[in-house]
CSV table of C-alpha atoms (C1' of nucleotides) in Angstrom, one decimal:
chain,number,residue,atom,x,y,z
Y,1437,MET,CA,23.1,106.5,33.0
Y,1438,LYS,CA,19.8,107.5,32.0
Y,1439,ILE,CA,17.1,105.0,31.2
Y,1440,ALA,CA,13.6,104.9,29.8
Y,1441,SER,CA,10.5,102.7,30.1
Y,1442,TRP,CA,7.4,103.0,26.6
Y,1443,ASN,CA,5.0,101.4,26.0
Y,1444,VAL,CA,5.1,101.3,22.0
Y,1445,ASN,CA,1.8,99.6,21.8
Y,1446,SER,CA,3.3,97.6,18.9
Y,1447,LEU,CA,7.1,97.9,17.8
Y,1448,LYS,CA,6.1,97.2,13.9
Y,1449,VAL,CA,4.2,100.7,13.7
Y,1450,ARG,CA,6.6,102.6,16.4
Y,1451,LEU,CA,10.2,102.0,15.3
Y,1452,PRO,CA,10.7,104.8,13.7
Y,1453,GLN,CA,9.7,106.8,16.2
Y,1454,LEU,CA,12.2,105.0,18.7
Y,1455,ILE,CA,14.9,104.7,16.5
Y,1456,GLN,CA,14.0,108.9,15.5
Y,1457,TRP,CA,13.4,109.4,19.8
Y,1458,ALA,CA,16.4,107.5,20.7
Y,1459,ALA,CA,19.0,109.6,18.8
Y,1460,GLU,CA,17.4,112.7,21.0
Y,1461,ALA,CA,17.4,111.4,24.0
Y,1462,GLN,CA,20.1,109.4,24.2
Y,1463,PRO,CA,18.7,107.1,27.2
Y,1464,ASP,CA,21.3,104.7,27.6
Y,1465,ILE,CA,18.9,101.5,28.6
Y,1466,ILE,CA,15.2,101.4,26.9
Y,1467,ALA,CA,13.2,98.8,28.2
Y,1468,LEU,CA,10.1,98.1,25.7
Y,1469,GLN,CA,6.2,96.9,26.5
Y,1470,GLU,CA,4.0,96.1,24.1
Y,1471,THR,CA,6.2,95.5,20.8
Y,1472,LYS,CA,3.0,92.7,19.7
Y,1473,LEU,CA,5.7,90.9,17.8
Y,1474,GLU,CA,7.8,87.2,17.7
Y,1475,ASP,CA,11.1,87.2,18.8
Y,1476,ALA,CA,11.0,85.9,14.6
Y,1477,LYS,CA,10.5,89.5,13.5
Y,1478,PHE,CA,11.4,91.5,16.2
Y,1479,PRO,CA,14.1,94.4,14.5
Y,1480,VAL,CA,17.7,93.5,15.7
Y,1481,ASP,CA,19.1,94.9,12.6
Y,1482,GLU,CA,17.6,98.6,12.2
Y,1483,LEU,CA,18.2,98.5,15.9
Y,1484,ALA,CA,21.7,98.0,15.6
Y,1485,ALA,CA,22.1,100.5,12.7
Y,1486,ALA,CA,20.7,102.7,16.1
Y,1487,GLY,CA,23.3,101.6,18.0
Y,1488,TYR,CA,21.4,99.6,20.3
Y,1489,ARG,CA,21.5,95.8,21.1
Y,1490,ALA,CA,18.8,93.8,22.1
Y,1491,VAL,CA,17.1,90.8,24.7
Y,1492,TYR,CA,13.5,90.6,24.2
Y,1493,SER,CA,10.3,88.2,25.5
Y,1494,GLY,CA,7.2,89.0,21.9
Y,1495,GLN,CA,4.6,86.8,21.2
Y,1496,LYS,CA,2.4,87.2,17.9
Y,1497,THR,CA,-0.4,90.1,18.4
Y,1498,TYR,CA,-0.3,91.1,22.2
Y,1499,ASN,CA,2.0,91.7,24.9
Y,1500,GLY,CA,5.8,92.1,24.1
Y,1501,VAL,CA,8.6,92.7,26.1
Y,1502,ALA,CA,12.5,93.8,25.3
Y,1503,ILE,CA,15.3,95.3,26.7
Y,1504,LEU,CA,17.6,97.2,24.4
Y,1505,THR,CA,21.2,98.8,26.0
Y,1506,ARG,CA,23.0,101.2,24.2
Y,1507,ASP,CA,26.6,99.4,21.5
Y,1508,ALA,CA,29.0,102.0,22.1
Y,1509,THR,CA,28.4,102.5,26.1
Y,1510,GLN,CA,27.2,98.8,27.4
Y,1511,PRO,CA,28.2,95.5,28.2
Y,1512,GLU,CA,26.4,92.5,27.5
Y,1513,PHE,CA,23.1,91.3,29.1
Y,1514,LYS,CA,23.2,88.6,30.7
Y,1515,ASP,CA,21.0,86.4,33.3
Y,1516,VAL,CA,18.3,86.8,31.0
Y,1517,VAL,CA,14.9,86.1,32.2
Y,1518,THR,CA,11.7,85.7,30.3
Y,1519,ASP,CA,9.3,83.9,32.7
Y,1520,ILE,CA,8.7,83.8,36.3
Y,1521,PRO,CA,9.5,80.5,38.0
Y,1522,GLY,CA,6.4,79.3,39.0
Y,1523,LEU,CA,4.6,80.5,36.3
Y,1524,ASP,CA,3.8,78.8,33.2
Y,1525,ASP,CA,2.2,81.0,31.4
Y,1526,PRO,CA,2.1,82.3,28.4
Y,1527,GLN,CA,2.0,86.1,27.6
Y,1528,ARG,CA,5.1,87.2,27.6
Y,1529,ARG,CA,5.3,90.3,30.6
Y,1530,ILE,CA,8.8,90.5,31.9
Y,1531,LEU,CA,11.9,90.8,31.2
Y,1532,ALA,CA,15.4,90.2,33.6
Y,1533,ALA,CA,18.9,91.3,33.0
Y,1534,THR,CA,21.7,92.0,34.5
Y,1535,ILE,CA,24.2,95.3,32.4
Y,1536,GLY,CA,27.3,95.3,34.0
Y,1537,ASP,CA,26.1,95.8,38.3
Y,1538,VAL,CA,22.7,97.0,37.0
Y,1539,ARG,CA,20.0,94.6,37.4
Y,1540,VAL,CA,17.0,95.7,34.9
Y,1541,VAL,CA,14.4,93.8,35.7
Y,1542,ASP,CA,10.4,95.4,32.0
Y,1543,LEU,CA,7.1,94.4,33.2
Y,1544,TYR,CA,4.3,94.9,30.8
Y,1545,VAL,CA,1.6,94.6,33.8
Y,1546,VAL,CA,-2.0,92.7,33.4
Y,1547,ASN,CA,-4.0,95.8,32.3
Y,1548,GLY,CA,-7.3,94.0,34.5
Y,1549,LYS,CA,-10.3,95.6,32.0
Y,1550,ALA,CA,-12.4,96.0,35.4
Y,1551,VAL,CA,-12.1,95.5,38.6
Y,1552,GLY,CA,-13.3,91.7,38.6
Y,1553,ASP,CA,-13.2,90.6,35.3
Y,1554,GLU,CA,-11.3,87.2,35.4
Y,1555,LYS,CA,-8.6,89.6,33.8
Y,1556,TYR,CA,-8.4,91.3,37.3
Y,1557,ALA,CA,-9.0,88.5,39.1
Y,1558,TYR,CA,-5.3,87.1,36.8
Y,1559,LYS,CA,-3.9,90.9,37.4
Y,1560,LEU,CA,-3.3,89.9,41.2
Y,1561,ASP,CA,-2.3,86.7,41.0
Y,1562,TRP,CA,0.1,87.7,38.7
Y,1563,LEU,CA,1.2,90.8,40.7
Y,1564,THR,CA,1.4,88.3,43.6
Y,1565,LYS,CA,4.0,86.0,41.6
Y,1566,VAL,CA,5.9,88.8,40.3
Y,1567,HIS,CA,6.1,90.3,44.3
Y,1568,ALA,CA,6.9,87.3,44.8
Y,1569,PHE,CA,10.5,87.7,42.3
Y,1570,LEU,CA,11.4,90.5,43.0
Y,1571,ALA,CA,12.3,90.0,46.3
Y,1572,GLN,CA,13.9,87.5,45.4
Y,1573,GLU,CA,15.8,89.9,42.3
Y,1574,ILE,CA,16.6,92.5,44.9
Y,1575,ALA,CA,17.8,90.1,47.3
Y,1576,ARG,CA,20.6,89.2,44.8
Y,1577,HIS,CA,20.9,92.4,42.9
Y,1578,PRO,CA,21.1,95.3,45.3
Y,1579,ASN,CA,21.4,98.0,42.6
Y,1580,LEU,CA,17.6,97.1,41.2
Y,1581,VAL,CA,15.6,99.1,38.6
Y,1582,VAL,CA,12.3,97.4,38.2
Y,1583,LEU,CA,9.8,99.6,35.1
Y,1584,GLY,CA,7.9,99.6,33.1
Y,1585,ASP,CA,4.3,99.4,32.6
Y,1586,PHE,CA,2.6,99.1,35.5
Y,1587,ASN,CA,-1.3,99.8,34.5
Y,1588,ILE,CA,-1.6,100.4,38.0
Y,1589,ALA,CA,-2.3,104.6,39.1
Y,1590,PRO,CA,0.5,104.5,42.6
Y,1591,ASP,CA,-2.4,107.5,44.3
Y,1592,ASP,CA,-4.9,110.0,43.6
Y,1593,ARG,CA,-2.6,113.0,41.9
Y,1594,ASP,CA,-1.8,109.9,39.3
Y,1595,VAL,CA,-5.4,110.0,37.6
Y,1596,TYR,CA,-6.9,113.5,35.5
Y,1597,ASP,CA,-10.3,113.0,38.1
Y,1598,PRO,CA,-10.0,110.7,40.5
Y,1599,VAL,CA,-13.9,110.6,41.2
Y,1600,ALA,CA,-14.7,110.3,37.6
Y,1601,TRP,CA,-12.2,107.3,38.5
Y,1602,GLY,CA,-13.3,106.3,41.8
Y,1603,GLU,CA,-12.3,102.4,42.5
Y,1604,GLU,CA,-12.0,101.3,38.7
Y,1605,VAL,CA,-9.7,99.2,37.3
Y,1606,LEU,CA,-5.5,100.9,37.5
Y,1607,CYS,CA,-7.0,102.5,40.6
Y,1608,SER,CA,-8.8,100.3,42.6
Y,1609,PRO,CA,-7.0,99.6,45.9
Y,1610,ALA,CA,-6.0,95.8,45.8
Y,1611,GLU,CA,-4.5,96.6,43.0
Y,1612,ARG,CA,-3.2,99.5,44.8
Y,1613,ALA,CA,-2.0,97.8,47.7
Y,1614,ALA,CA,-0.3,95.6,45.2
Y,1615,LEU,CA,1.6,97.5,43.8
Y,1616,LYS,CA,2.3,99.6,48.1
Y,1617,SER,CA,4.0,95.3,48.4
Y,1618,ILE,CA,5.8,96.0,45.7
Y,1619,THR,CA,8.0,99.4,46.8
Y,1620,GLU,CA,7.7,97.9,50.4
Y,1621,LEU,CA,10.2,95.3,49.3
Y,1622,GLY,CA,12.9,98.9,49.2
Y,1623,LEU,CA,11.7,99.9,45.5
Y,1624,HIS,CA,11.1,103.5,44.9
Y,1625,ASP,CA,8.7,105.7,42.6
Y,1626,SER,CA,12.2,107.7,41.1
Y,1627,PHE,CA,9.6,110.0,39.2
Y,1628,ARG,CA,8.5,110.4,43.4
Y,1629,LEU,CA,12.2,111.2,44.3
Y,1630,PHE,CA,11.5,114.4,42.4
Y,1631,GLU,CA,7.9,115.8,42.0
Y,1632,GLN,CA,5.4,116.2,44.8
Y,1633,GLY,CA,2.9,117.6,42.1
Y,1634,GLY,CA,-0.6,116.5,40.1
Y,1635,GLU,CA,-0.8,116.9,36.3
Y,1636,HIS,CA,1.4,114.0,35.5
Y,1637,TYR,CA,0.4,111.4,33.0
Y,1638,SER,CA,1.9,109.0,30.8
Y,1639,TRP,CA,-1.2,107.7,29.1
Y,1640,TRP,CA,-3.7,108.9,27.3
Y,1641,ASP,CA,-6.2,107.2,26.6
Y,1642,TYR,CA,-6.4,107.5,21.8
Y,1643,ARG,CA,-10.6,109.0,22.3
Y,1644,GLN,CA,-11.7,112.4,23.4
Y,1645,ALA,CA,-8.5,114.2,22.7
Y,1646,ALA,CA,-7.4,113.4,25.8
Y,1647,PHE,CA,-3.6,114.4,25.0
Y,1648,ARG,CA,-4.5,117.5,24.0
Y,1649,ARG,CA,-6.9,117.8,27.6
Y,1650,ASN,CA,-4.0,116.3,29.9
Y,1651,MET,CA,-6.9,113.4,30.9
Y,1652,GLY,CA,-4.3,111.2,31.5
Y,1653,VAL,CA,-2.8,108.7,34.2
Y,1654,ARG,CA,0.4,107.9,35.0
Y,1655,ILE,CA,1.1,104.1,35.5
Y,1656,ASP,CA,4.3,103.7,33.8
Y,1657,LEU,CA,6.8,104.1,36.3
Y,1658,ILE,CA,10.4,103.2,37.3
Y,1659,LEU,CA,11.4,101.2,40.3
Y,1660,ILE,CA,14.8,101.8,42.0
Y,1661,GLY,CA,15.9,100.3,44.8
Y,1662,ASP,CA,17.9,101.9,48.0
Y,1663,ALA,CA,21.3,101.3,46.9
Y,1664,LEU,CA,20.4,103.1,43.3
Y,1665,LYS,CA,18.8,106.3,45.7
Y,1666,SER,CA,21.3,108.3,45.8
Y,1667,ALA,CA,22.5,107.8,41.9
Y,1668,ALA,CA,19.6,109.0,41.0
Y,1669,LYS,CA,19.6,112.9,39.6
Y,1670,THR,CA,16.9,113.1,37.2
Y,1671,ALA,CA,13.4,111.8,36.7
Y,1672,ALA,CA,11.3,112.7,33.6
Y,1673,ILE,CA,8.1,112.0,31.4
Y,1674,ASP,CA,8.9,113.4,28.3
Y,1675,ARG,CA,5.8,113.6,26.0
Y,1676,THR,CA,7.5,114.6,23.1
Y,1677,PRO,CA,6.0,111.8,21.4
Y,1678,ARG,CA,2.6,111.4,22.4
Y,1679,ARG,CA,2.3,114.8,20.2
Y,1680,TRP,CA,4.3,113.2,16.0
Y,1681,GLU,CA,1.9,111.4,14.3
Y,1682,ARG,CA,0.4,108.3,14.9
Y,1683,PRO,CA,1.8,108.2,18.4
Y,1684,SER,CA,1.6,105.2,20.8
Y,1685,ASP,CA,-1.0,105.4,23.8
Y,1686,HIS,CA,2.1,105.6,26.0
Y,1687,THR,CA,4.1,108.4,26.5
Y,1688,PRO,CA,8.3,107.9,27.3
Y,1689,VAL,CA,9.7,108.2,30.8
Y,1690,THR,CA,13.5,108.0,31.9
Y,1691,LEU,CA,15.5,108.6,34.6
Y,1692,ASP,CA,18.6,109.3,35.2
Y,1693,LEU,CA,21.0,107.4,36.7
Y,1694,GLU,CA,24.6,109.1,37.9
Y,1695,ILE,CA,26.7,106.1,37.6
T,1090,DA,C1',-24.7,104.3,30.6
T,1091,DT,C1',-23.1,104.3,26.2
T,1092,DG,C1',-19.1,104.9,23.3
T,1093,DG,C1',-15.5,107.0,21.2
T,1094,DT,C1',-9.7,105.5,18.8
T,1095,DA,C1',-5.8,102.2,17.9
T,1096,DG,C1',-3.1,98.0,16.9
T,1097,DT,C1',-4.0,93.5,14.9
T,1098,DG,C1',-5.1,90.7,11.1
T,1099,DC,C1',-9.9,89.6,8.8
T,1100,DT,C1',-13.2,89.3,13.4
T,1101,DA,C1',-12.9,89.3,18.0
T,1102,DC,C1',-10.1,90.8,21.3
T,1103,DT,C1',-7.3,93.8,23.9
T,1104,DA,C1',-6.0,98.2,25.8
DNA sequence: ATGGTAGTGCTACTA
């Protein structure tokens, strides 16, 4: 089973790229972030024609998450959750669904704007509530996959210029501590099961030719529970779509599981 | 220190 996560930065714009990439990469499950589409405008028919069924939780202009599964190989979605229990939040940033015996939680973590900003405080509070939700999820579902745009670079290896980034947003100690508390629930950064080096990034700013210069950060993660660790075979960051015309600022990340 | 680009939607806001 191949699982992918991609912040598409507008599914309306990126739909042709998503369909092309899926045809080439053949993922069984794709978690999307920043679809920026109301549910009524989700491209159900176009994705069905491409062989994928979908669940989605979207809004106009901002945020929006979706999970796609390959029709031919995957069972129906079960136990779909679109909100963190106890958090009344209009921002569409979380989507959980069970596919067979795998539980998938798709996250679009708050960006936070800047350390000290009110959006940063919202980010940390949101992460605390997600932590509580994931503690319940991992107790219920041993085969747990938590993936998405975390908007946190786990450590300095995941940052192009850690001195310049310093303790700015995406790299601040409080954000990294929040991510660590999530991984300490028993969730592993699957990419780091296979690759220890730096210079592997999943997001590059549109400005300053950042992609060409590989000035990026690795903020798109696929976390897996202990029970799936031995099933993990390959983790990768596929930079191909970032080279295409009119790309998302993020590129897809993938994980192959032998299940 | 600032601003550079992109998406939405038409004015700033978010990233």
